[in-house]
Amino acid sequence: MVRIIAILVGAAFTFVLALALWGTVSTAITDPAPETAEHEFHLHPRDAGLSSAGFFGKYDRRQVQRGFQVFKEVCAACHSLKYVSFRDLEEIGYSEAEVKAIANQWVIETPSVNPDTGEAATRKNVASDRFPSPFANEVAARAANNNALPPDLSLIAKARHDGANYVFSLVGKDGYRPQPAELLKKFPETKTPDGLHYNPYFANLNIAMPPPLTTDGQVTYTDGTVATHDQMAKDVAAFLTWTAEPKLEARHAAGFASVVFILIFCFLAWGAYQNVWRDVKH
């Protein structure tokens, strides 16, 4: 009796589930969702071709350092790196002395308190400090950016789908462009409002951030690399990939070692099985 009841309950559940699925499918066929400008004109990010991509990916230290230079000279005016410390830069090839110099010379100083008066003050950064925000608080950040809040870039490469390629495409030479005439003709209501900028790689096509990279040679690389628009975009994408995944190389190495271990273990287990049961006749 119990088995019959269980079968009936299971059959009823299956029927209700199938009915709901059929309703969803039939609605999608008879009343499809309307086309949107974002769905039709949003572009998939271009491939940045970073050396860190792929199962065996590793960081190109020189490229990451160039990306840091782009961040320092272009992005740091509006964006923070609140999860990254100055001393972390040693992992991408800077010496301890260079890190101390970078921290000491950083344009934004670390908030502090005057020990004599108790009033708010600032002090020079040290290697153990995290990169200070260019704004005192969110209100100040919005006031300086037409009420838009510049996101922290520490984890941006992980917070966005296909993050490294997204950053590269967004600020690269093909990112900011005039709105296509076809878009305005088909979706006139999506005309880019004043104060925003059309970018097909951004989620809703219109972004508050002005083009950060505008011309070739905007940054003069210390290693002599020619700073084309796409080169700078690729380098800053490499740097922000590192800030989001500083242990990427260790993770890749651990994954490779784990796969090798599992293969060896499976081979040994198969050999043991053959040895133990070799005299058993089926």
mmCIF file of N, CA and C in Angstrom, residues 166-238:
data_model
loop_
_atom_site.group_PDB
_atom_site.id
_atom_site.type_symbol
_atom_site.label_atom_id
_atom_site.label_comp_id
_atom_site.label_asym_id
_atom_site.label_seq_id
_atom_site.Cartn_x
_atom_site.Cartn_y
_atom_site.Cartn_z
ATOM 1 N N TYR A 166 36.696 41.570 -21.073
ATOM 2 C CA TYR A 166 35.719 42.657 -20.915
ATOM 3 C C TYR A 166 36.429 43.989 -20.694
ATOM 4 N N VAL A 167 37.398 44.014 -19.783
ATOM 5 C CA VAL A 167 38.135 45.253 -19.509
ATOM 6 C C VAL A 167 38.865 45.715 -20.770
ATOM 7 N N PHE A 168 39.526 44.791 -21.444
ATOM 8 C CA PHE A 168 40.257 45.115 -22.668
ATOM 9 C C PHE A 168 39.325 45.715 -23.719
ATOM 10 N N SER A 169 38.176 45.099 -23.918
ATOM 11 C CA SER A 169 37.246 45.564 -24.945
ATOM 12 C C SER A 169 36.597 46.890 -24.563
ATOM 13 N N LEU A 170 36.253 47.029 -23.291
ATOM 14 C CA LEU A 170 35.553 48.229 -22.833
ATOM 15 C C LEU A 170 36.379 49.487 -23.055
ATOM 16 N N VAL A 171 37.675 49.439 -22.716
ATOM 17 C CA VAL A 171 38.505 50.646 -22.813
ATOM 18 C C VAL A 171 39.382 50.645 -24.054
ATOM 19 N N GLY A 172 39.308 49.575 -24.864
ATOM 20 C CA GLY A 172 40.111 49.501 -26.075
ATOM 21 C C GLY A 172 39.615 50.420 -27.173
ATOM 22 N N LYS A 173 40.268 50.360 -28.314
ATOM 23 C CA LYS A 173 39.980 51.307 -29.394
ATOM 24 C C LYS A 173 38.595 51.137 -29.987
ATOM 25 N N ASP A 174 38.003 49.945 -29.854
ATOM 26 C CA ASP A 174 36.677 49.702 -30.411
ATOM 27 C C ASP A 174 35.565 49.860 -29.382
ATOM 28 N N GLY A 175 35.900 50.314 -28.178
ATOM 29 C CA GLY A 175 34.896 50.423 -27.131
ATOM 30 C C GLY A 175 33.972 51.613 -27.314
ATOM 31 N N TYR A 176 34.486 52.778 -27.050
ATOM 32 C CA TYR A 176 33.681 53.987 -27.163
ATOM 33 C C TYR A 176 33.534 54.359 -28.639
ATOM 34 N N ARG A 177 32.295 54.548 -29.071
ATOM 35 C CA ARG A 177 32.017 54.850 -30.476
ATOM 36 C C ARG A 177 30.655 55.542 -30.584
ATOM 37 N N PRO A 178 30.373 56.164 -31.712
ATOM 38 C CA PRO A 178 29.040 56.762 -31.899
ATOM 39 C C PRO A 178 27.973 55.669 -31.959
ATOM 40 N N GLN A 179 26.770 56.021 -31.542
ATOM 41 C CA GLN A 179 25.679 55.050 -31.630
ATOM 42 C C GLN A 179 25.386 54.717 -33.086
ATOM 43 N N PRO A 180 25.197 53.432 -33.400
ATOM 44 C CA PRO A 180 24.873 53.055 -34.779
ATOM 45 C C PRO A 180 23.524 53.637 -35.201
ATOM 46 N N ALA A 181 23.441 54.060 -36.464
ATOM 47 C CA ALA A 181 22.188 54.607 -36.989
ATOM 48 C C ALA A 181 21.074 53.566 -36.923
ATOM 49 N N GLU A 182 21.421 52.299 -37.132
ATOM 50 C CA GLU A 182 20.429 51.233 -37.093
ATOM 51 C C GLU A 182 19.805 51.121 -35.708
ATOM 52 N N LEU A 183 20.627 51.301 -34.665
ATOM 53 C CA LEU A 183 20.117 51.246 -33.300
ATOM 54 C C LEU A 183 19.124 52.373 -33.050
ATOM 55 N N LEU A 184 19.483 53.589 -33.462
ATOM 56 C CA LEU A 184 18.606 54.738 -33.234
ATOM 57 C C LEU A 184 17.317 54.621 -34.042
ATOM 58 N N LYS A 185 17.410 53.983 -35.214
ATOM 59 C CA LYS A 185 16.220 53.814 -36.035
ATOM 60 C C LYS A 185 15.278 52.778 -35.439
ATOM 61 N N LYS A 186 15.835 51.691 -34.937
ATOM 62 C CA LYS A 186 15.019 50.594 -34.414
ATOM 63 C C LYS A 186 14.585 50.835 -32.983
ATOM 64 N N PHE A 187 15.472 51.449 -32.185
ATOM 65 C CA PHE A 187 15.150 51.716 -30.783
ATOM 66 C C PHE A 187 15.449 53.187 -30.472
ATOM 67 N N PRO A 188 14.651 54.106 -30.986
ATOM 68 C CA PRO A 188 14.944 55.541 -30.786
ATOM 69 C C PRO A 188 14.961 55.956 -29.319
ATOM 70 N N GLU A 189 14.258 55.194 -28.469
ATOM 71 C CA GLU A 189 14.207 55.541 -27.049
ATOM 72 C C GLU A 189 15.532 55.284 -26.340
ATOM 73 N N THR A 190 16.455 54.588 -27.009
ATOM 74 C CA THR A 190 17.737 54.259 -26.375
ATOM 75 C C THR A 190 18.832 55.268 -26.708
ATOM 76 N N LYS A 191 18.473 56.391 -27.274
ATOM 77 C CA LYS A 191 19.483 57.412 -27.581
ATOM 78 C C LYS A 191 20.283 57.738 -26.326
ATOM 79 N N THR A 192 21.587 57.758 -26.480
ATOM 80 C CA THR A 192 22.466 57.981 -25.325
ATOM 81 C C THR A 192 22.179 59.327 -24.675
ATOM 82 N N PRO A 193 21.813 59.339 -23.393
ATOM 83 C CA PRO A 193 21.515 60.609 -22.707
ATOM 84 C C PRO A 193 22.771 61.460 -22.552
ATOM 85 N N ASP A 194 22.557 62.724 -22.331
ATOM 86 C CA ASP A 194 23.685 63.629 -22.071
ATOM 87 C C ASP A 194 24.424 63.162 -20.819
ATOM 88 N N GLY A 195 25.724 63.197 -20.875
ATOM 89 C CA GLY A 195 26.535 62.781 -19.739
ATOM 90 C C GLY A 195 26.919 61.321 -19.763
ATOM 91 N N LEU A 196 26.337 60.527 -20.687
ATOM 92 C CA LEU A 196 26.692 59.124 -20.831
ATOM 93 C C LEU A 196 27.390 58.914 -22.174
ATOM 94 N N HIS A 197 27.969 57.736 -22.339
ATOM 95 C CA HIS A 197 28.748 57.433 -23.535
ATOM 96 C C HIS A 197 28.371 56.048 -24.051
ATOM 97 N N TYR A 198 28.206 55.942 -25.360
ATOM 98 C CA TYR A 198 27.822 54.656 -25.952
ATOM 99 C C TYR A 198 29.025 53.733 -25.994
ATOM 100 N N ASN A 199 28.819 52.503 -25.495
ATOM 101 C CA ASN A 199 29.872 51.482 -25.531
ATOM 102 C C ASN A 199 29.190 50.121 -25.655
ATOM 103 N N PRO A 200 29.331 49.443 -26.802
ATOM 104 C CA PRO A 200 28.607 48.187 -27.029
ATOM 105 C C PRO A 200 29.043 47.041 -26.126
ATOM 106 N N TYR A 201 30.149 47.196 -25.399
ATOM 107 C CA TYR A 201 30.606 46.133 -24.504
ATOM 108 C C TYR A 201 30.059 46.300 -23.094
ATOM 109 N N PHE A 202 29.432 47.444 -22.817
ATOM 110 C CA PHE A 202 28.838 47.682 -21.507
ATOM 111 C C PHE A 202 27.439 47.079 -21.484
ATOM 112 N N ALA A 203 26.997 46.663 -20.296
ATOM 113 C CA ALA A 203 25.753 45.883 -20.179
ATOM 114 C C ALA A 203 24.556 46.568 -20.817
ATOM 115 N N ASN A 204 24.324 47.848 -20.502
ATOM 116 C CA ASN A 204 23.154 48.524 -21.069
ATOM 117 C C ASN A 204 23.523 49.519 -22.179
ATOM 118 N N LEU A 205 24.720 49.364 -22.715
ATOM 119 C CA LEU A 205 25.215 50.107 -23.887
ATOM 120 C C LEU A 205 25.624 51.543 -23.582
ATOM 121 N N ASN A 206 25.171 52.112 -22.482
ATOM 122 C CA ASN A 206 25.506 53.499 -22.149
ATOM 123 C C ASN A 206 26.217 53.542 -20.805
ATOM 124 N N ILE A 207 27.414 54.099 -20.789
ATOM 125 C CA ILE A 207 28.256 54.086 -19.594
ATOM 126 C C ILE A 207 28.574 55.516 -19.166
ATOM 127 N N ALA A 208 28.624 55.737 -17.861
ATOM 128 C CA ALA A 208 28.878 57.074 -17.338
ATOM 129 C C ALA A 208 30.350 57.470 -17.438
ATOM 130 N N MET A 209 31.241 56.486 -17.425
ATOM 131 C CA MET A 209 32.681 56.781 -17.453
ATOM 132 C C MET A 209 33.102 57.321 -18.820
ATOM 133 N N PRO A 210 33.710 58.497 -18.877
ATOM 134 C CA PRO A 210 34.243 58.990 -20.151
ATOM 135 C C PRO A 210 35.364 58.078 -20.631
ATOM 136 N N PRO A 211 35.710 58.112 -21.910
ATOM 137 C CA PRO A 211 36.800 57.263 -22.408
ATOM 138 C C PRO A 211 38.092 57.519 -21.634
ATOM 139 N N PRO A 212 38.616 56.540 -20.904
ATOM 140 C CA PRO A 212 39.848 56.766 -20.143
ATOM 141 C C PRO A 212 41.091 56.812 -21.032
ATOM 142 N N LEU A 213 41.082 56.014 -22.091
ATOM 143 C CA LEU A 213 42.191 55.995 -23.048
ATOM 144 C C LEU A 213 41.699 56.645 -24.338
ATOM 145 N N THR A 214 42.369 57.688 -24.744
ATOM 146 C CA THR A 214 41.874 58.456 -25.886
ATOM 147 C C THR A 214 42.824 58.486 -27.073
ATOM 148 N N THR A 215 44.117 58.444 -26.819
ATOM 149 C CA THR A 215 45.083 58.553 -27.914
ATOM 150 C C THR A 215 46.253 57.600 -27.699
ATOM 151 N N ASP A 216 46.890 57.228 -28.786
ATOM 152 C CA ASP A 216 48.130 56.453 -28.687
ATOM 153 C C ASP A 216 49.180 57.298 -27.969
ATOM 154 N N GLY A 217 50.014 56.650 -27.180
ATOM 155 C CA GLY A 217 51.073 57.369 -26.473
ATOM 156 C C GLY A 217 50.594 58.142 -25.265
ATOM 157 N N GLN A 218 49.386 57.875 -24.805
ATOM 158 C CA GLN A 218 48.870 58.577 -23.631
ATOM 159 C C GLN A 218 49.725 58.281 -22.406
ATOM 160 N N VAL A 219 50.313 57.096 -22.375
ATOM 161 C CA VAL A 219 51.254 56.703 -21.321
ATOM 162 C C VAL A 219 52.593 56.415 -21.980
ATOM 163 N N THR A 220 53.668 56.887 -21.389
ATOM 164 C CA THR A 220 55.009 56.602 -21.905
ATOM 165 C C THR A 220 55.603 55.464 -21.084
ATOM 166 N N TYR A 221 55.671 54.289 -21.691
ATOM 167 C CA TYR A 221 56.142 53.116 -20.959
ATOM 168 C C TYR A 221 57.625 53.219 -20.650
ATOM 169 N N THR A 222 57.982 52.819 -19.448
ATOM 170 C CA THR A 222 59.389 52.889 -19.041
ATOM 171 C C THR A 222 60.237 51.826 -19.729
ATOM 172 N N ASP A 223 59.592 50.744 -20.233
ATOM 173 C CA ASP A 223 60.371 49.696 -20.892
ATOM 174 C C ASP A 223 60.473 49.905 -22.401
ATOM 175 N N GLY A 224 59.950 51.029 -22.893
ATOM 176 C CA GLY A 224 60.084 51.355 -24.312
ATOM 177 C C GLY A 224 59.013 50.773 -25.210
ATOM 178 N N THR A 225 58.073 50.016 -24.665
ATOM 179 C CA THR A 225 56.993 49.455 -25.470
ATOM 180 C C THR A 225 56.154 50.577 -26.076
ATOM 181 N N VAL A 226 55.774 50.418 -27.339
ATOM 182 C CA VAL A 226 54.941 51.414 -28.007
ATOM 183 C C VAL A 226 53.538 51.375 -27.399
ATOM 184 N N ALA A 227 53.094 52.494 -26.868
ATOM 185 C CA ALA A 227 51.826 52.548 -26.143
ATOM 186 C C ALA A 227 50.680 52.886 -27.086
ATOM 187 N N THR A 228 50.274 51.916 -27.911
ATOM 188 C CA THR A 228 49.079 52.111 -28.730
ATOM 189 C C THR A 228 47.846 52.008 -27.828
ATOM 190 N N HIS A 229 46.717 52.429 -28.364
ATOM 191 C CA HIS A 229 45.477 52.393 -27.582
ATOM 192 C C HIS A 229 45.182 50.971 -27.103
ATOM 193 N N ASP A 230 45.221 50.016 -28.009
ATOM 194 C CA ASP A 230 44.911 48.639 -27.625
ATOM 195 C C ASP A 230 45.985 48.031 -26.730
ATOM 196 N N GLN A 231 47.249 48.461 -26.906
ATOM 197 C CA GLN A 231 48.308 47.939 -26.039
ATOM 198 C C GLN A 231 48.082 48.370 -24.605
ATOM 199 N N MET A 232 47.707 49.630 -24.410
ATOM 200 C CA MET A 232 47.431 50.119 -23.058
ATOM 201 C C MET A 232 46.219 49.406 -22.465
ATOM 202 N N ALA A 233 45.185 49.178 -23.291
ATOM 203 C CA ALA A 233 43.988 48.482 -22.820
ATOM 204 C C ALA A 233 44.325 47.047 -22.425
ATOM 205 N N LYS A 234 45.151 46.393 -23.226
ATOM 206 C CA LYS A 234 45.537 45.015 -22.936
ATOM 207 C C LYS A 234 46.377 44.946 -21.653
ATOM 208 N N ASP A 235 47.275 45.900 -21.493
ATOM 209 C CA ASP A 235 48.142 45.890 -20.316
ATOM 210 C C ASP A 235 47.371 46.137 -19.024
ATOM 211 N N VAL A 236 46.442 47.090 -19.048
ATOM 212 C CA VAL A 236 45.673 47.358 -17.826
ATOM 213 C C VAL A 236 44.735 46.192 -17.533
ATOM 214 N N ALA A 237 44.271 45.500 -18.571
ATOM 215 C CA ALA A 237 43.466 44.294 -18.350
ATOM 216 C C ALA A 237 44.306 43.208 -17.682
ATOM 217 N N ALA A 238 45.572 43.091 -18.090
ATOM 218 C CA ALA A 238 46.474 42.114 -17.466
ATOM 219 C C ALA A 238 46.710 42.458 -15.998
#
